[in-house]
Amino acid sequence: MRTIAHQLVDLLWKNVLFLPEEQFSKLVREHSSLLFNAARSGNVEFLIILIRSYPDLIWEVDLKNRSIFHLAIKYRQENVFNLIYELGAIKDIIALYADQHNNNMLHLAAEIAPSERLNVISGAALQMQKVLLWFKEIEKIVQPSYTKMMNLDEKKEVADTPSELFTKTHEELQQAGEKWMKETANYSLLVATLIATVVFTAAFTIPGGNHQEIGTPIFLESNWFMAFFISDAIALLSSSTAILIFLSILTSRYAEEDFLQSLPKRLLLGLAALFISVAGMVVAFCATCFLVYKSKMASVPIVIIGRSAHPDAYLSNMASEDLRYKIAAKSVNVQVRVEISETGKDVIYFS
């Protein structure tokens, strides 16, 4: 649903369209900064209102010869940039634009992101992954020759390719990502080691003890004992897996490409294994409570199990918050149709 502000913009813009062609063109040139400010701030609905009524606005450039899509790349406005995918062959023409310092789209993607856009994601390593994914996505848009194109410095001398510029501008972030990843792996490794020690010891400290004559567990026939044994085994295997994964993270080379897939996947797998081991340990503890206390203090196991669900609920809430953020980032859905008018000019329809 459009807000009142957008409805007002739509109404005003429709009135502007009735101006004589010369006066209208002059107005667009003098106030084109509104278009570029909207691209910088990510006001995609405002841009759609304007472009839907006057499609030629997609060709407008600022004083540095940058289109709204170039600004969307520079300021990391994904929703604005996503409009370019609906332009068909037109996007290939816009992707050829370069600014006064010969920066193409890929050079702009190689620049460090604004802090307010970068800090949306917590953790320097995950921020590094985000900027790498953004860089790779823009790389698909530009011509192959543009990946080796050199820009110009302030003295108008040949400077860097997009890849070289990316390495220079993200050196500190890469170092911070390495530090963050190692610290996270170290802390997680410590927790996984403690869990492995506890559940390994619990496997040989049978709840209720053993029969002295034959050495078998006293509660061997109980379903709760089987729940204890299985969950304890799962916790031991999962914590051991987590230990190996976190060790592999600590021994990684931490190159740029590692932050794209390798390190985040290892971290995710390690945390998943750690979560399973914690859950297994909690289930084993609850099963032990039922074995030991259910006959005389039936309410104790129930209270303990109710409280033990809190850690799992907390982690589930964290996962759901992250999922809601990803869904919200994809909430803008724009339909665009490109047709050839009778005059032979491209006409673009946004809805």
mmCIF file of N, CA and C in Angstrom, residues 111-226:
data_model
loop_
_atom_site.group_PDB
_atom_site.id
_atom_site.type_symbol
_atom_site.label_atom_id
_atom_site.label_comp_id
_atom_site.label_asym_id
_atom_site.label_seq_id
_atom_site.Cartn_x
_atom_site.Cartn_y
_atom_site.Cartn_z
ATOM 1 N N GLU A 111 34.445 -0.170 -3.824
ATOM 2 C CA GLU A 111 34.659 0.796 -2.751
ATOM 3 C C GLU A 111 34.032 0.292 -1.456
ATOM 4 N N ILE A 112 34.562 0.760 -0.344
ATOM 5 C CA ILE A 112 34.033 0.336 0.952
ATOM 6 C C ILE A 112 32.606 0.838 1.115
ATOM 7 N N ALA A 113 31.738 0.002 1.651
ATOM 8 C CA ALA A 113 30.330 0.362 1.802
ATOM 9 C C ALA A 113 30.144 1.379 2.923
ATOM 10 N N PRO A 114 29.099 2.215 2.835
ATOM 11 C CA PRO A 114 28.793 3.125 3.948
ATOM 12 C C PRO A 114 28.561 2.333 5.230
ATOM 13 N N SER A 115 28.985 2.876 6.341
ATOM 14 C CA SER A 115 28.917 2.145 7.611
ATOM 15 C C SER A 115 27.495 1.755 7.980
ATOM 16 N N GLU A 116 26.517 2.625 7.670
ATOM 17 C CA GLU A 116 25.140 2.300 8.039
ATOM 18 C C GLU A 116 24.597 1.122 7.246
ATOM 19 N N ARG A 117 25.141 0.869 6.059
ATOM 20 C CA ARG A 117 24.734 -0.297 5.278
ATOM 21 C C ARG A 117 25.538 -1.531 5.668
ATOM 22 N N LEU A 118 26.792 -1.321 6.020
ATOM 23 C CA LEU A 118 27.660 -2.441 6.375
ATOM 24 C C LEU A 118 27.296 -3.016 7.730
ATOM 25 N N ASN A 119 26.897 -2.156 8.665
ATOM 26 C CA ASN A 119 26.628 -2.594 10.034
ATOM 27 C C ASN A 119 25.273 -3.262 10.202
ATOM 28 N N VAL A 120 24.530 -3.392 9.108
ATOM 29 C CA VAL A 120 23.275 -4.143 9.175
ATOM 30 C C VAL A 120 23.557 -5.586 9.568
ATOM 31 N N ILE A 121 24.708 -6.094 9.165
ATOM 32 C CA ILE A 121 25.123 -7.455 9.498
ATOM 33 C C ILE A 121 26.165 -7.388 10.599
ATOM 34 N N SER A 122 25.994 -8.197 11.641
ATOM 35 C CA SER A 122 26.951 -8.216 12.747
ATOM 36 C C SER A 122 28.067 -9.202 12.437
ATOM 37 N N GLY A 123 29.279 -8.852 12.837
ATOM 38 C CA GLY A 123 30.418 -9.735 12.603
ATOM 39 C C GLY A 123 31.189 -9.327 11.366
ATOM 40 N N ALA A 124 32.471 -9.004 11.551
ATOM 41 C CA ALA A 124 33.279 -8.514 10.430
ATOM 42 C C ALA A 124 33.418 -9.549 9.322
ATOM 43 N N ALA A 125 33.494 -10.826 9.683
ATOM 44 C CA ALA A 125 33.640 -11.872 8.666
ATOM 45 C C ALA A 125 32.397 -11.967 7.788
ATOM 46 N N LEU A 126 31.220 -11.849 8.400
ATOM 47 C CA LEU A 126 29.981 -11.900 7.628
ATOM 48 C C LEU A 126 29.792 -10.622 6.816
ATOM 49 N N GLN A 127 30.297 -9.502 7.320
ATOM 50 C CA GLN A 127 30.285 -8.268 6.531
ATOM 51 C C GLN A 127 31.179 -8.414 5.305
ATOM 52 N N MET A 128 32.317 -9.066 5.499
ATOM 53 C CA MET A 128 33.227 -9.312 4.381
ATOM 54 C C MET A 128 32.560 -10.210 3.344
ATOM 55 N N GLN A 129 31.814 -11.194 3.801
ATOM 56 C CA GLN A 129 31.095 -12.060 2.866
ATOM 57 C C GLN A 129 30.066 -11.260 2.070
ATOM 58 N N LYS A 130 29.373 -10.343 2.745
ATOM 59 C CA LYS A 130 28.344 -9.551 2.069
ATOM 60 C C LYS A 130 28.939 -8.689 0.965
ATOM 61 N N VAL A 131 30.054 -8.008 1.255
ATOM 62 C CA VAL A 131 30.648 -7.133 0.241
ATOM 63 C C VAL A 131 31.219 -7.953 -0.920
ATOM 64 N N LEU A 132 31.704 -9.150 -0.638
ATOM 65 C CA LEU A 132 32.193 -10.022 -1.713
ATOM 66 C C LEU A 132 31.047 -10.486 -2.602
ATOM 67 N N LEU A 133 29.927 -10.844 -1.990
ATOM 68 C CA LEU A 133 28.759 -11.263 -2.769
ATOM 69 C C LEU A 133 28.255 -10.112 -3.637
ATOM 70 N N TRP A 134 28.271 -8.904 -3.083
ATOM 71 C CA TRP A 134 27.857 -7.714 -3.841
ATOM 72 C C TRP A 134 28.790 -7.480 -5.029
ATOM 73 N N PHE A 135 30.086 -7.602 -4.794
ATOM 74 C CA PHE A 135 31.077 -7.409 -5.850
ATOM 75 C C PHE A 135 30.893 -8.450 -6.959
ATOM 76 N N LYS A 136 30.674 -9.701 -6.581
ATOM 77 C CA LYS A 136 30.486 -10.769 -7.568
ATOM 78 C C LYS A 136 29.194 -10.575 -8.358
ATOM 79 N N GLU A 137 28.166 -10.045 -7.704
ATOM 80 C CA GLU A 137 26.896 -9.816 -8.393
ATOM 81 C C GLU A 137 27.042 -8.722 -9.448
ATOM 82 N N ILE A 138 27.743 -7.647 -9.114
ATOM 83 C CA ILE A 138 27.954 -6.568 -10.083
ATOM 84 C C ILE A 138 28.855 -7.048 -11.218
ATOM 85 N N GLU A 139 29.755 -7.953 -10.912
ATOM 86 C CA GLU A 139 30.667 -8.490 -11.925
ATOM 87 C C GLU A 139 29.905 -9.200 -13.042
ATOM 88 N N LYS A 140 28.726 -9.734 -12.716
ATOM 89 C CA LYS A 140 27.910 -10.410 -13.725
ATOM 90 C C LYS A 140 27.266 -9.419 -14.698
ATOM 91 N N ILE A 141 27.133 -8.168 -14.273
ATOM 92 C CA ILE A 141 26.448 -7.160 -15.089
ATOM 93 C C ILE A 141 27.377 -6.524 -16.110
ATOM 94 N N VAL A 142 28.597 -6.225 -15.704
ATOM 95 C CA VAL A 142 29.513 -5.475 -16.567
ATOM 96 C C VAL A 142 30.117 -6.376 -17.642
ATOM 97 N N GLN A 143 30.663 -5.750 -18.666
ATOM 98 C CA GLN A 143 31.359 -6.479 -19.719
ATOM 99 C C GLN A 143 32.637 -7.123 -19.161
ATOM 100 N N PRO A 144 33.037 -8.287 -19.682
ATOM 101 C CA PRO A 144 34.257 -8.946 -19.181
ATOM 102 C C PRO A 144 35.486 -8.040 -19.212
ATOM 103 N N SER A 145 35.582 -7.191 -20.233
ATOM 104 C CA SER A 145 36.746 -6.301 -20.323
ATOM 105 C C SER A 145 36.765 -5.272 -19.193
ATOM 106 N N TYR A 146 35.598 -4.962 -18.635
ATOM 107 C CA TYR A 146 35.518 -3.971 -17.564
ATOM 108 C C TYR A 146 36.104 -4.480 -16.255
ATOM 109 N N THR A 147 36.258 -5.795 -16.113
ATOM 110 C CA THR A 147 36.859 -6.338 -14.891
ATOM 111 C C THR A 147 38.350 -6.020 -14.818
ATOM 112 N N LYS A 148 38.955 -5.704 -15.975
ATOM 113 C CA LYS A 148 40.383 -5.343 -16.025
ATOM 114 C C LYS A 148 40.588 -3.856 -16.313
ATOM 115 N N MET A 149 39.513 -3.119 -16.346
ATOM 116 C CA MET A 149 39.571 -1.694 -16.676
ATOM 117 C C MET A 149 40.227 -0.908 -15.532
ATOM 118 N N MET A 150 41.146 -0.008 -15.880
ATOM 119 C CA MET A 150 41.863 0.796 -14.882
ATOM 120 C C MET A 150 41.138 2.122 -14.674
ATOM 121 N N ASN A 151 40.967 2.502 -13.426
ATOM 122 C CA ASN A 151 40.405 3.824 -13.159
ATOM 123 C C ASN A 151 41.516 4.864 -13.040
ATOM 124 N N LEU A 152 41.149 6.087 -12.726
ATOM 125 C CA LEU A 152 42.124 7.177 -12.626
ATOM 126 C C LEU A 152 42.116 7.745 -11.210
ATOM 127 N N ASP A 153 43.282 8.133 -10.726
ATOM 128 C CA ASP A 153 43.357 8.746 -9.405
ATOM 129 C C ASP A 153 43.067 10.240 -9.503
ATOM 130 N N GLU A 154 43.283 10.964 -8.413
ATOM 131 C CA GLU A 154 42.980 12.397 -8.383
ATOM 132 C C GLU A 154 43.830 13.198 -9.374
ATOM 133 N N LYS A 155 44.994 12.661 -9.718
ATOM 134 C CA LYS A 155 45.883 13.342 -10.668
ATOM 135 C C LYS A 155 45.629 12.895 -12.108
ATOM 136 N N LYS A 156 44.530 12.151 -12.300
ATOM 137 C CA LYS A 156 44.159 11.655 -13.621
ATOM 138 C C LYS A 156 45.188 10.672 -14.175
ATOM 139 N N GLU A 157 45.858 9.966 -13.291
ATOM 140 C CA GLU A 157 46.811 8.944 -13.701
ATOM 141 C C GLU A 157 46.196 7.563 -13.487
ATOM 142 N N VAL A 158 46.649 6.601 -14.289
ATOM 143 C CA VAL A 158 46.105 5.246 -14.204
ATOM 144 C C VAL A 158 46.327 4.687 -12.804
ATOM 145 N N ALA A 159 45.287 4.101 -12.229
ATOM 146 C CA ALA A 159 45.368 3.641 -10.840
ATOM 147 C C ALA A 159 45.137 2.133 -10.709
ATOM 148 N N ASP A 160 43.881 1.707 -10.519
ATOM 149 C CA ASP A 160 43.605 0.313 -10.143
ATOM 150 C C ASP A 160 42.508 -0.307 -10.998
ATOM 151 N N THR A 161 42.573 -1.624 -11.104
ATOM 152 C CA THR A 161 41.455 -2.398 -11.626
ATOM 153 C C THR A 161 40.442 -2.562 -10.491
ATOM 154 N N PRO A 162 39.223 -3.004 -10.788
ATOM 155 C CA PRO A 162 38.246 -3.206 -9.708
ATOM 156 C C PRO A 162 38.733 -4.162 -8.619
ATOM 157 N N SER A 163 39.377 -5.258 -9.015
ATOM 158 C CA SER A 163 39.862 -6.227 -8.021
ATOM 159 C C SER A 163 40.941 -5.619 -7.135
ATOM 160 N N GLU A 164 41.841 -4.869 -7.732
ATOM 161 C CA GLU A 164 42.900 -4.223 -6.952
ATOM 162 C C GLU A 164 42.318 -3.186 -5.995
ATOM 163 N N LEU A 165 41.331 -2.437 -6.477
ATOM 164 C CA LEU A 165 40.689 -1.437 -5.627
ATOM 165 C C LEU A 165 39.957 -2.108 -4.466
ATOM 166 N N PHE A 166 39.310 -3.235 -4.749
ATOM 167 C CA PHE A 166 38.599 -3.969 -3.694
ATOM 168 C C PHE A 166 39.569 -4.422 -2.604
ATOM 169 N N THR A 167 40.711 -4.958 -3.009
ATOM 170 C CA THR A 167 41.706 -5.426 -2.039
ATOM 171 C C THR A 167 42.211 -4.281 -1.171
ATOM 172 N N LYS A 168 42.450 -3.122 -1.792
ATOM 173 C CA LYS A 168 42.953 -1.965 -1.036
ATOM 174 C C LYS A 168 41.920 -1.446 -0.038
ATOM 175 N N THR A 169 40.704 -1.287 -0.495
ATOM 176 C CA THR A 169 39.681 -0.655 0.350
ATOM 177 C C THR A 169 39.156 -1.579 1.444
ATOM 178 N N HIS A 170 39.319 -2.888 1.269
ATOM 179 C CA HIS A 170 38.770 -3.831 2.247
ATOM 180 C C HIS A 170 39.850 -4.547 3.054
ATOM 181 N N GLU A 171 41.053 -4.008 3.034
ATOM 182 C CA GLU A 171 42.147 -4.651 3.773
ATOM 183 C C GLU A 171 41.860 -4.686 5.279
ATOM 184 N N GLU A 172 41.411 -3.566 5.828
ATOM 185 C CA GLU A 172 41.121 -3.515 7.262
ATOM 186 C C GLU A 172 39.946 -4.414 7.618
ATOM 187 N N LEU A 173 38.913 -4.419 6.777
ATOM 188 C CA LEU A 173 37.755 -5.275 7.035
ATOM 189 C C LEU A 173 38.148 -6.744 6.983
ATOM 190 N N GLN A 174 39.025 -7.110 6.061
ATOM 191 C CA GLN A 174 39.485 -8.491 5.971
ATOM 192 C C GLN A 174 40.246 -8.896 7.235
ATOM 193 N N GLN A 175 41.101 -8.009 7.724
ATOM 194 C CA GLN A 175 41.841 -8.302 8.953
ATOM 195 C C GLN A 175 40.899 -8.412 10.151
ATOM 196 N N ALA A 176 39.909 -7.513 10.199
ATOM 197 C CA ALA A 176 38.919 -7.582 11.278
ATOM 198 C C ALA A 176 38.090 -8.855 11.177
ATOM 199 N N GLY A 177 37.783 -9.271 9.937
ATOM 200 C CA GLY A 177 37.039 -10.509 9.736
ATOM 201 C C GLY A 177 37.822 -11.726 10.186
ATOM 202 N N GLU A 178 39.115 -11.733 9.898
ATOM 203 C CA GLU A 178 39.970 -12.837 10.346
ATOM 204 C C GLU A 178 40.008 -12.901 11.876
ATOM 205 N N LYS A 179 40.167 -11.741 12.507
ATOM 206 C CA LYS A 179 40.209 -11.697 13.971
ATOM 207 C C LYS A 179 38.887 -12.174 14.569
ATOM 208 N N TRP A 180 37.764 -11.690 14.003
ATOM 209 C CA TRP A 180 36.443 -12.073 14.499
ATOM 210 C C TRP A 180 36.198 -13.564 14.334
ATOM 211 N N MET A 181 36.587 -14.097 13.182
ATOM 212 C CA MET A 181 36.377 -15.515 12.918
ATOM 213 C C MET A 181 37.204 -16.378 13.869
ATOM 214 N N LYS A 182 38.441 -15.991 14.107
ATOM 215 C CA LYS A 182 39.302 -16.761 15.008
ATOM 216 C C LYS A 182 38.793 -16.707 16.446
ATOM 217 N N GLU A 183 38.356 -15.529 16.877
ATOM 218 C CA GLU A 183 37.826 -15.416 18.236
ATOM 219 C C GLU A 183 36.563 -16.251 18.401
ATOM 220 N N THR A 184 35.673 -16.185 17.412
ATOM 221 C CA THR A 184 34.445 -16.976 17.469
ATOM 222 C C THR A 184 34.759 -18.464 17.481
ATOM 223 N N ALA A 185 35.697 -18.882 16.634
ATOM 224 C CA ALA A 185 36.083 -20.292 16.583
ATOM 225 C C ALA A 185 36.735 -20.734 17.887
ATOM 226 N N ASN A 186 37.541 -19.862 18.483
ATOM 227 C CA ASN A 186 38.201 -20.202 19.751
ATOM 228 C C ASN A 186 37.188 -20.411 20.868
ATOM 229 N N TYR A 187 36.255 -19.469 21.008
ATOM 230 C CA TYR A 187 35.238 -19.590 22.053
ATOM 231 C C TYR A 187 34.360 -20.824 21.821
ATOM 232 N N SER A 188 33.969 -21.034 20.584
ATOM 233 C CA SER A 188 33.122 -22.182 20.267
ATOM 234 C C SER A 188 33.875 -23.489 20.472
ATOM 235 N N LEU A 189 35.163 -23.481 20.141
ATOM 236 C CA LEU A 189 35.990 -24.673 20.352
ATOM 237 C C LEU A 189 36.074 -25.014 21.835
ATOM 238 N N LEU A 190 36.192 -23.999 22.673
ATOM 239 C CA LEU A 190 36.244 -24.219 24.117
ATOM 240 C C LEU A 190 34.949 -24.841 24.621
ATOM 241 N N VAL A 191 33.811 -24.305 24.170
ATOM 242 C CA VAL A 191 32.510 -24.839 24.582
ATOM 243 C C VAL A 191 32.339 -26.271 24.095
ATOM 244 N N ALA A 192 32.700 -26.531 22.840
ATOM 245 C CA ALA A 192 32.571 -27.881 22.284
ATOM 246 C C ALA A 192 33.444 -28.875 23.047
ATOM 247 N N THR A 193 34.637 -28.451 23.433
ATOM 248 C CA THR A 193 35.538 -29.327 24.193
ATOM 249 C C THR A 193 34.961 -29.645 25.567
ATOM 250 N N LEU A 194 34.388 -28.639 26.229
ATOM 251 C CA LEU A 194 33.768 -28.863 27.539
ATOM 252 C C LEU A 194 32.588 -29.828 27.430
ATOM 253 N N ILE A 195 31.772 -29.639 26.402
ATOM 254 C CA ILE A 195 30.622 -30.532 26.213
ATOM 255 C C ILE A 195 31.089 -31.953 25.945
ATOM 256 N N ALA A 196 32.104 -32.098 25.089
ATOM 257 C CA ALA A 196 32.627 -33.433 24.789
ATOM 258 C C ALA A 196 33.156 -34.105 26.054
ATOM 259 N N THR A 197 33.826 -33.340 26.899
ATOM 260 C CA THR A 197 34.353 -33.900 28.152
ATOM 261 C C THR A 197 33.225 -34.352 29.071
ATOM 262 N N VAL A 198 32.183 -33.511 29.191
ATOM 263 C CA VAL A 198 31.065 -33.822 30.089
ATOM 264 C C VAL A 198 30.301 -35.051 29.618
ATOM 265 N N VAL A 199 29.943 -35.085 28.344
ATOM 266 C CA VAL A 199 29.120 -36.196 27.853
ATOM 267 C C VAL A 199 29.927 -37.490 27.770
ATOM 268 N N PHE A 200 31.239 -37.387 27.529
ATOM 269 C CA PHE A 200 32.076 -38.589 27.529
ATOM 270 C C PHE A 200 32.129 -39.183 28.933
ATOM 271 N N THR A 201 32.274 -38.319 29.936
ATOM 272 C CA THR A 201 32.284 -38.791 31.325
ATOM 273 C C THR A 201 30.933 -39.371 31.710
ATOM 274 N N ALA A 202 29.847 -38.708 31.258
ATOM 275 C CA ALA A 202 28.501 -39.180 31.599
ATOM 276 C C ALA A 202 28.212 -40.551 31.011
ATOM 277 N N ALA A 203 28.837 -40.865 29.875
ATOM 278 C CA ALA A 203 28.597 -42.166 29.242
ATOM 279 C C ALA A 203 29.071 -43.316 30.116
ATOM 280 N N PHE A 204 30.065 -43.063 30.970
ATOM 281 C CA PHE A 204 30.594 -44.112 31.839
ATOM 282 C C PHE A 204 30.171 -43.922 33.292
ATOM 283 N N THR A 205 29.355 -42.901 33.535
ATOM 284 C CA THR A 205 28.773 -42.698 34.866
ATOM 285 C C THR A 205 27.272 -42.916 34.726
ATOM 286 N N ILE A 206 26.859 -44.164 34.709
ATOM 287 C CA ILE A 206 25.484 -44.530 34.389
ATOM 288 C C ILE A 206 24.537 -44.063 35.484
ATOM 289 N N PRO A 207 23.427 -43.384 35.137
ATOM 290 C CA PRO A 207 22.433 -42.996 36.145
ATOM 291 C C PRO A 207 21.861 -44.219 36.862
ATOM 292 N N GLY A 208 21.873 -44.206 38.172
ATOM 293 C CA GLY A 208 21.345 -45.322 38.954
ATOM 294 C C GLY A 208 22.344 -46.418 39.230
ATOM 295 N N GLY A 209 23.482 -46.404 38.539
ATOM 296 C CA GLY A 209 24.513 -47.407 38.774
ATOM 297 C C GLY A 209 24.282 -48.704 38.014
ATOM 298 N N ASN A 210 25.113 -49.701 38.302
ATOM 299 C CA ASN A 210 25.056 -50.998 37.628
ATOM 300 C C ASN A 210 24.743 -52.115 38.621
ATOM 301 N N HIS A 211 24.264 -53.218 38.079
ATOM 302 C CA HIS A 211 24.112 -54.436 38.882
ATOM 303 C C HIS A 211 25.500 -54.969 39.224
ATOM 304 N N GLN A 212 25.745 -55.219 40.508
ATOM 305 C CA GLN A 212 27.069 -55.668 40.923
ATOM 306 C C GLN A 212 27.403 -57.057 40.395
ATOM 307 N N GLU A 213 26.363 -57.898 40.218
ATOM 308 C CA GLU A 213 26.618 -59.265 39.781
ATOM 309 C C GLU A 213 27.029 -59.339 38.312
ATOM 310 N N ILE A 214 26.270 -58.665 37.448
ATOM 311 C CA ILE A 214 26.506 -58.805 36.005
ATOM 312 C C ILE A 214 27.059 -57.529 35.365
ATOM 313 N N GLY A 215 27.020 -56.404 36.062
ATOM 314 C CA GLY A 215 27.609 -55.162 35.558
ATOM 315 C C GLY A 215 26.754 -54.370 34.602
ATOM 316 N N THR A 216 25.530 -54.808 34.343
ATOM 317 C CA THR A 216 24.656 -54.063 33.430
ATOM 318 C C THR A 216 23.954 -52.937 34.176
ATOM 319 N N PRO A 217 23.554 -51.863 33.473
ATOM 320 C CA PRO A 217 22.869 -50.750 34.136
ATOM 321 C C PRO A 217 21.555 -51.187 34.775
ATOM 322 N N ILE A 218 21.258 -50.617 35.911
ATOM 323 C CA ILE A 218 20.032 -50.962 36.626
ATOM 324 C C ILE A 218 18.800 -50.552 35.826
ATOM 325 N N PHE A 219 18.864 -49.398 35.161
ATOM 326 C CA PHE A 219 17.710 -48.887 34.401
ATOM 327 C C PHE A 219 17.781 -49.259 32.917
ATOM 328 N N LEU A 220 18.461 -50.349 32.608
ATOM 329 C CA LEU A 220 18.671 -50.717 31.203
ATOM 330 C C LEU A 220 17.364 -50.898 30.441
ATOM 331 N N GLU A 221 16.333 -51.387 31.095
ATOM 332 C CA GLU A 221 15.059 -51.658 30.425
ATOM 333 C C GLU A 221 14.171 -50.421 30.323
ATOM 334 N N SER A 222 14.575 -49.331 30.943
ATOM 335 C CA SER A 222 13.747 -48.123 30.934
ATOM 336 C C SER A 222 13.916 -47.340 29.625
ATOM 337 N N ASN A 223 12.808 -46.812 29.137
ATOM 338 C CA ASN A 223 12.866 -45.983 27.926
ATOM 339 C C ASN A 223 13.656 -44.698 28.164
ATOM 340 N N TRP A 224 13.582 -44.185 29.370
ATOM 341 C CA TRP A 224 14.331 -42.974 29.697
ATOM 342 C C TRP A 224 15.829 -43.224 29.671
ATOM 343 N N PHE A 225 16.234 -44.447 30.036
ATOM 344 C CA PHE A 225 17.662 -44.765 29.965
ATOM 345 C C PHE A 225 18.134 -44.791 28.511
ATOM 346 N N MET A 226 17.296 -45.327 27.624
ATOM 347 C CA MET A 226 17.658 -45.345 26.206
ATOM 348 C C MET A 226 17.721 -43.922 25.648
#
